[in-house]
Coordinates of C-alpha atoms in Angstrom, one line a residue:
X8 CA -4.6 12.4 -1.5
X9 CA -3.2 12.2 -5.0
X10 CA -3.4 8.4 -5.8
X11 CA -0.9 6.5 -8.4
X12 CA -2.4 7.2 -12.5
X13 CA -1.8 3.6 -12.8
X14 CA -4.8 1.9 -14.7
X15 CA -5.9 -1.1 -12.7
X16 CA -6.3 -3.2 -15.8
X17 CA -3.1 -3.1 -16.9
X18 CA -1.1 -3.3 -13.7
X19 CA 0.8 -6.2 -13.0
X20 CA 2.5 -7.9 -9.7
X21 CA 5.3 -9.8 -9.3
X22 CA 4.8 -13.9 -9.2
X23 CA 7.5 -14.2 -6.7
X24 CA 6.1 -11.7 -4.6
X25 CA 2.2 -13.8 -5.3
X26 CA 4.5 -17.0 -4.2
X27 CA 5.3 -15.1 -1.1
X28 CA 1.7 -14.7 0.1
X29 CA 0.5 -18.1 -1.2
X30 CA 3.1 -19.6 1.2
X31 CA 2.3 -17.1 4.1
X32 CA -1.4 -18.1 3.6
X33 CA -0.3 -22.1 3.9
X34 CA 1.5 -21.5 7.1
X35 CA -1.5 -19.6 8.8
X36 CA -3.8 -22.6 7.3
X37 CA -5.4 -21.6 4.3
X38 CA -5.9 -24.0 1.2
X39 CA -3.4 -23.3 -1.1
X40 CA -5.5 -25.1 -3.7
X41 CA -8.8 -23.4 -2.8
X42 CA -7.0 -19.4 -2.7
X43 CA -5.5 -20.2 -6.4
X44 CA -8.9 -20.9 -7.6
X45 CA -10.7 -18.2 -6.0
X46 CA -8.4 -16.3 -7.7
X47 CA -8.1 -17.2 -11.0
X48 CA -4.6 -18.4 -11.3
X49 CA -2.6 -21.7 -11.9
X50 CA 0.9 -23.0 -10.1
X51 CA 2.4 -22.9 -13.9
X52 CA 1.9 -19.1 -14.0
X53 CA 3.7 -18.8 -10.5
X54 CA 6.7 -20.9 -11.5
X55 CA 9.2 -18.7 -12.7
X56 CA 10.0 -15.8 -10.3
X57 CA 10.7 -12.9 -12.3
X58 CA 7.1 -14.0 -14.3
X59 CA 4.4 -10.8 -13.7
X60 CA 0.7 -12.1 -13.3
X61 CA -2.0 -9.3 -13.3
X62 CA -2.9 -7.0 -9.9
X63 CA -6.2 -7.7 -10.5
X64 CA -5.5 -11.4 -9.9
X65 CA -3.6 -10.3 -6.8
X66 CA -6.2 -8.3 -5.3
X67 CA -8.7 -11.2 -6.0
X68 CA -6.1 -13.5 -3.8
X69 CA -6.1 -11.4 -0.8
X70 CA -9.4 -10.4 -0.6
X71 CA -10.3 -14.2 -0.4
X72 CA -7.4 -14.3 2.3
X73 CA -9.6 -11.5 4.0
X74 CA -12.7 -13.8 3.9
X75 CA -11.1 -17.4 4.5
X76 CA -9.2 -15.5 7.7
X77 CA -12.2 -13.3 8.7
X78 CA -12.4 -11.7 12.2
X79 CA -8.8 -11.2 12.6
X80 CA -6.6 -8.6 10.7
X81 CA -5.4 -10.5 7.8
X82 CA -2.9 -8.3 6.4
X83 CA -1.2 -7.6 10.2
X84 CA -1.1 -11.7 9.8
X85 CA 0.2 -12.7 6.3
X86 CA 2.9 -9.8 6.5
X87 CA 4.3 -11.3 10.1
X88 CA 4.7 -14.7 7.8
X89 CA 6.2 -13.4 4.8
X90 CA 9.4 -14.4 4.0
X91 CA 12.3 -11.8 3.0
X92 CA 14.0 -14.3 0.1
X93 CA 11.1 -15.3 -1.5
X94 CA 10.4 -11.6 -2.6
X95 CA 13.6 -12.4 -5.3
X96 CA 15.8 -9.5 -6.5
X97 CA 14.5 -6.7 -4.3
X98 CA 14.0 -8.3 -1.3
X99 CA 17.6 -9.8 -1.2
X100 CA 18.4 -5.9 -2.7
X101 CA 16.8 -4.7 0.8
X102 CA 19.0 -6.7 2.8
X103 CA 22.5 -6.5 1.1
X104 CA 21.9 -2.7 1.2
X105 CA 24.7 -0.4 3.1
X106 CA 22.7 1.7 5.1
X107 CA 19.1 1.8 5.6
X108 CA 18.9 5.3 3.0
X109 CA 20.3 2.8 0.6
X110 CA 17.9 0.4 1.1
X111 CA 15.2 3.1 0.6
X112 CA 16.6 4.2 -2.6
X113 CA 16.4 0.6 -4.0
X114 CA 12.9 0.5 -2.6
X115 CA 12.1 4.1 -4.3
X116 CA 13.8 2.7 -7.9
X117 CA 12.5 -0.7 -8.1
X118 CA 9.7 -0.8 -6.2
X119 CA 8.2 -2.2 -10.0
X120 CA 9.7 -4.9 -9.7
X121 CA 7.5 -5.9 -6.7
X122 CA 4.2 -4.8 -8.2
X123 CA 2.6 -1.9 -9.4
X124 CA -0.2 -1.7 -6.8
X125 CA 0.9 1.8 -5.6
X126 CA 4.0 4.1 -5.3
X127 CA 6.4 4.5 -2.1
X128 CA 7.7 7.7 -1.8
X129 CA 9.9 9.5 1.1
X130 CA 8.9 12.4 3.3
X131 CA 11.2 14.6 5.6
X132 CA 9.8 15.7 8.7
X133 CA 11.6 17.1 11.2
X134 CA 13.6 14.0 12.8
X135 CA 11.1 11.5 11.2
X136 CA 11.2 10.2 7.5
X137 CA 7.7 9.1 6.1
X138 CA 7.8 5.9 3.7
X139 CA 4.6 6.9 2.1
X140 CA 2.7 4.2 -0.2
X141 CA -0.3 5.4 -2.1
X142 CA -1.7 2.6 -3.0
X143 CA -4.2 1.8 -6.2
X144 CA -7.9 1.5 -5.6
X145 CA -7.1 2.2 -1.9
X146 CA -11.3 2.1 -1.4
X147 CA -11.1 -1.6 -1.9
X148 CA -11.2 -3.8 1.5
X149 CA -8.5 -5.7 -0.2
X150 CA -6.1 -3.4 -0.4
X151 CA -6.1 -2.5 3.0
X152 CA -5.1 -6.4 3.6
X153 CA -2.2 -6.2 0.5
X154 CA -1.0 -2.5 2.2
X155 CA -1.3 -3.9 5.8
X156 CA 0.7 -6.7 5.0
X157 CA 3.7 -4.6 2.9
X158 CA 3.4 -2.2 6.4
X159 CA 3.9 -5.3 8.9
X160 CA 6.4 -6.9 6.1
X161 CA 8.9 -4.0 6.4
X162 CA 9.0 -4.4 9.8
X163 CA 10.0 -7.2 10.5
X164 CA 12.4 -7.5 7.8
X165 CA 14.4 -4.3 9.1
X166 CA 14.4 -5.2 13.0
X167 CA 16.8 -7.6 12.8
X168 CA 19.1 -5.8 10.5
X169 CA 19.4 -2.5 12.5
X170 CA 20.7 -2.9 16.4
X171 CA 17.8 0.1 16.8
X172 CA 15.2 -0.4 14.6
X173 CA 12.1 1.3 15.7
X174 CA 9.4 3.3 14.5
X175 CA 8.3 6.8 15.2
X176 CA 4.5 6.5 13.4
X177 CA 1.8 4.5 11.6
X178 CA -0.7 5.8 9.6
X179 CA -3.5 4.3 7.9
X180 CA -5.9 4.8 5.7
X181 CA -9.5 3.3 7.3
X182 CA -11.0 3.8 11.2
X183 CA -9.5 2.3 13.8
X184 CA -10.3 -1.3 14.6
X185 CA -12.3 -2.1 17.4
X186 CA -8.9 -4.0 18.9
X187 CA -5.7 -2.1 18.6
X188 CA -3.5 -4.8 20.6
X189 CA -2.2 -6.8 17.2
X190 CA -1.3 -3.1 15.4
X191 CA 0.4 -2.3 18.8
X192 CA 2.2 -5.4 19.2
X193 CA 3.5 -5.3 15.4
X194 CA 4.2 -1.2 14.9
X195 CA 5.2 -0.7 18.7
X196 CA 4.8 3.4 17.9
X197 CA 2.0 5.7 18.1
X198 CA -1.3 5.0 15.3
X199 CA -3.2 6.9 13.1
X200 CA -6.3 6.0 11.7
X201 CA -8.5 7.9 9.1
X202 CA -5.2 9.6 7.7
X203 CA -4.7 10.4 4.4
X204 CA -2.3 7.6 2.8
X205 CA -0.7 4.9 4.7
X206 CA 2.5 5.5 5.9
X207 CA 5.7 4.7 8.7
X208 CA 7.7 7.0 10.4
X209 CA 11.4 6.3 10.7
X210 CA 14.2 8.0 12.6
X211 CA 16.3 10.2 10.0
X212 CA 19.1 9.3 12.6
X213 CA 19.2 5.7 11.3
X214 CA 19.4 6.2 8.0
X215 CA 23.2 5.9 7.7
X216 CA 23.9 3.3 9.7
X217 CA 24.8 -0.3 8.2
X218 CA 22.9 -3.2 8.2
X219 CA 23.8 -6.6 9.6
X220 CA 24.0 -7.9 6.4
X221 CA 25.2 -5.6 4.0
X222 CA 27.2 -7.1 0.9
X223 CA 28.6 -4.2 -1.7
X224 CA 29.4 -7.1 -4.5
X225 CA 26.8 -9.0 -4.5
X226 CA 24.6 -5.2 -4.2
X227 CA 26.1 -5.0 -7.7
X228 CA 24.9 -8.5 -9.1
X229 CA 21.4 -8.1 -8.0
X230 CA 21.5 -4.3 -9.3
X231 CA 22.4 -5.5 -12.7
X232 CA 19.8 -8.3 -12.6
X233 CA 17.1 -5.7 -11.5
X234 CA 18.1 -3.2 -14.1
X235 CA 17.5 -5.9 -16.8
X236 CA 13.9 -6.9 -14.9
X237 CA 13.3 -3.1 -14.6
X238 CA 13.7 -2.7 -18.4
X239 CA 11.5 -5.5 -19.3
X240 CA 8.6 -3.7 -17.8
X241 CA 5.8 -1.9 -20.1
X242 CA 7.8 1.7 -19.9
X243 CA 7.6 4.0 -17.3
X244 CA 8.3 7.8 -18.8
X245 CA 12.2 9.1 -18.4
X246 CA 10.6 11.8 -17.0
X247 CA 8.6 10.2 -14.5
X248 CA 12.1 8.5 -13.0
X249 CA 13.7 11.5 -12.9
X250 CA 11.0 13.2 -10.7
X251 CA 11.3 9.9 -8.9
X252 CA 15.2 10.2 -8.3
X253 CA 15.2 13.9 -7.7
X254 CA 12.7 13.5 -5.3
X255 CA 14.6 11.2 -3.5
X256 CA 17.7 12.9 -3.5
X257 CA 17.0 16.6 -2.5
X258 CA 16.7 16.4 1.1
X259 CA 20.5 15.3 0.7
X260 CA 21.6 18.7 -0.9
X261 CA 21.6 19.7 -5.1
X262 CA 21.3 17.1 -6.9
X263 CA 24.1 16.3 -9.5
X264 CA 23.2 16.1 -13.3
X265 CA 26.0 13.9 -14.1
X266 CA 25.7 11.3 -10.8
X267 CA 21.4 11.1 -11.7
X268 CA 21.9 10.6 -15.4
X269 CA 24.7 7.7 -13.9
X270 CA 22.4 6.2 -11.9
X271 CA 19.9 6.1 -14.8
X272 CA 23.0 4.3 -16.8
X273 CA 23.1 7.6 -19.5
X274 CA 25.1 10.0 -20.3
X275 CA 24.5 13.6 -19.4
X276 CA 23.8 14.7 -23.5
X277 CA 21.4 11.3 -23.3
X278 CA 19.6 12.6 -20.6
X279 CA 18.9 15.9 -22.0
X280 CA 18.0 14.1 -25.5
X281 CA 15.7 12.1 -24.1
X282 CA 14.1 14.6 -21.8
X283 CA 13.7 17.1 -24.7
X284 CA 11.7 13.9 -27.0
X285 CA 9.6 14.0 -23.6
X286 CA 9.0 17.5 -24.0
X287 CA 10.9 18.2 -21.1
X288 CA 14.6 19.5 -19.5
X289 CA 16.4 18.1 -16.5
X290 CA 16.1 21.9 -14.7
X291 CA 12.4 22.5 -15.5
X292 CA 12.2 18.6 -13.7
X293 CA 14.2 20.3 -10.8
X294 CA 11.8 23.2 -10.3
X295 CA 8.7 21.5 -11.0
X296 CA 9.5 19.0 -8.4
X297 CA 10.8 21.4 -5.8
X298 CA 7.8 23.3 -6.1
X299 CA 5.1 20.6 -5.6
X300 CA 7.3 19.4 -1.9
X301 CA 7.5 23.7 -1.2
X302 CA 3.6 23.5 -1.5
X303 CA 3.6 20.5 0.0
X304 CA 5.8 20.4 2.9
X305 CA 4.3 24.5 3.4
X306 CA 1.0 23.7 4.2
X307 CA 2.2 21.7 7.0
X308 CA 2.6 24.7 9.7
X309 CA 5.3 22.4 12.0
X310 CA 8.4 22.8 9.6
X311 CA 9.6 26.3 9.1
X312 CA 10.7 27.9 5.7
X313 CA 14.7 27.3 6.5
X314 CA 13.9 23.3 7.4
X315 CA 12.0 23.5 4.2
X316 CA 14.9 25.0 2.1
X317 CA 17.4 22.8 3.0
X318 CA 14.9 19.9 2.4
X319 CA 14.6 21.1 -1.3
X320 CA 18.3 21.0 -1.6
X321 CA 19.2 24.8 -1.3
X322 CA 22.5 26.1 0.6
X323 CA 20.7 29.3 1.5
X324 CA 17.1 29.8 2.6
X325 CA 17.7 33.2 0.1
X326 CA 17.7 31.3 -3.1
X327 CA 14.6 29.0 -2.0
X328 CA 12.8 32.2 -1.0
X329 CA 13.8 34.0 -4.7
X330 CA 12.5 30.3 -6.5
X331 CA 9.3 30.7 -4.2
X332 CA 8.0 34.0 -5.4
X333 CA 9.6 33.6 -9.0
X334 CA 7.4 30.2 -9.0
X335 CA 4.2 31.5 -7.1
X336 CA 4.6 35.2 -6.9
X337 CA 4.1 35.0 -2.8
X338 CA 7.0 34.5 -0.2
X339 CA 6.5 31.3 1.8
X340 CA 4.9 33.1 4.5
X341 CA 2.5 34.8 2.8
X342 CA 1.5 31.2 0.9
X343 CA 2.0 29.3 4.3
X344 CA -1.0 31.7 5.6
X345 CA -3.2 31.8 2.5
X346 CA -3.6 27.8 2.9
X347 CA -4.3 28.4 6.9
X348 CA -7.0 31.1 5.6
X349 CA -8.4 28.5 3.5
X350 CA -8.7 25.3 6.0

């Protein structure tokens, strides 16, 4: 499993999301006091919302949530009492979404914003869509409470805003528990333990329909406002969100130039300019990208090469099976079996 190159040290979380947890932790009956210690932070650092304090801190909070609630699953716990609104810009982005694929593209471009713990990304698999989250230092016992609690967070905040909200998977990253009845009761869908990354499966048929609470203008406030947070952020590459957008966007057909440089608030000669000072195009992006989900999405034997093709954006399985050989020098067959030869 490829895990985020994000150095530990450096990473920071978002206060209001910290806030969040703090709050959760008071309603299950946890010191608020005592956990803020333990951790190495003050109320002053906590106080403004769009504030960053480091992951390390974070991690330090929930694995003392872990002890002080020991014997129980304290992720499943703490993300059952989180509260939508106090997550700020992007959880209030989540809810005034359109659709739930909007809500996921707000998730996939400022997920930042909530901490830079790990990296959602989405996965098409026949009539299920992964939300994938490889998280940092995913050996620690304290990220499995931080990821747990994220997993059991997203439910409950999209039940109640889709009439048929449900989930099709859970996987996770450590053995199974001893007691399954808590993970069944909150996931309601078949587990996986010992998997590879943690992940949820949702219905690609929901993905256009609107949410209870969808409000376009006020989308475009909190868009704004997250741009601005997004900026204020050490930098992430140009080339990195581009990867990021494309990889979001393929499964939906070509992607457009002149819409992703748009959505990246630059014009199209910007984008290229920029990419170029990276050392890199907009079409060499495209390829690069389409060839790492090929490999990817090939070496799992259930989706066949025209599913794959059209996942990568292509209008004819032809032109993916030309790209495939130009970028490998096998068909997709032949480098579907060389990976089954391997295994």
């Amino acid at each position: 499993m490829r895990t985020p190159s994000v150095d530990p040290r450096h990473a920071s979380v978002s206060a209001s999301l910290t806030q969040a947890v703090l709050h959760a932790a008071s309603r299950l009956g946890l010191d608020r006091a005592g956990l803020l210690a333990a951790s190495g932070l003050d109320t002053s650092q906590l106080d403004n919302p769009d504030a960053r304090i480091p992951l390390l801190a974070q991690q330090q909070l929930w694995a003392t949530i872990e002890q002080q609630l020991g014997g129980v699953e304290a992720g499943l716990l703490i993300g059952a009492a989180l509260a939508p609104g106090q997550f700020s810009v992007l959880g209030y982005l989540l809810q005034s979404s359109p659709t739930l694929s909007a809500a996921l593209q707000a998730v996939q471009r400022y997920q930042r914003l909530a901490g830079e713990g790990g990296e959602f990304s989405l996965q098409p698999e026949g009539e299920c869509l992964w939300l994938v989250y490889r998280a940092v230092q995913p050996e620690q016992a304290a990220t499995r409470t931080r990821v747990l609690a994220l997993m059991a967070f997203w439910q409950s905040l999209m039940t109640p805003l889709l009439a048929d909200f449900h989930l099709l998977g859970a996987r996770f990253m450590h053995a199974a528990p001893d007691d399954l009845d808590r993970y069944t009761q909150v996931f309601n869908c078949s587990l996986q333990f010992a998997a590879s990354d943690y992940a949820i499966g949702l219905p690609q048929a929901l993905l256009e329909q609107p949410l209870a609470q969808a409000n376009l203008p006020l989308q475009k406030l909190l868009r704004e406002h997250a741009e601005a947070l997004l900026a204020r952020l050490p930098s992430e590459s140009l080339s990195a969100r581009v990867v990021s957008l494309l990889s979001a966007q393929l499964s939906q057909g070509e992607p457009d130039r002149s819409q992703l440089a748009q959505t990246l608030h630059l014009s199209e000669r910007t984008l290229q300019r920029r990419l170029a000072d990276e050392g890199s195009s907009y079409q060499q992006l495209l390829n690069d990208t389409r060839r790492q989900l090929a490999e990817r999405y090939l070496r799992d034997a259930q989706l066949a090469a025209t599913e794959i093709a059209l996942l990568l954006g292509y209008s004819e399985p032809s032109v993916f099976f030309r790209a495939f050989r130009q970028w490998t020098g096998l068909t997709p067959g032949e480098y579907r079996a060389s990976q089954q030869a391997q295994e």
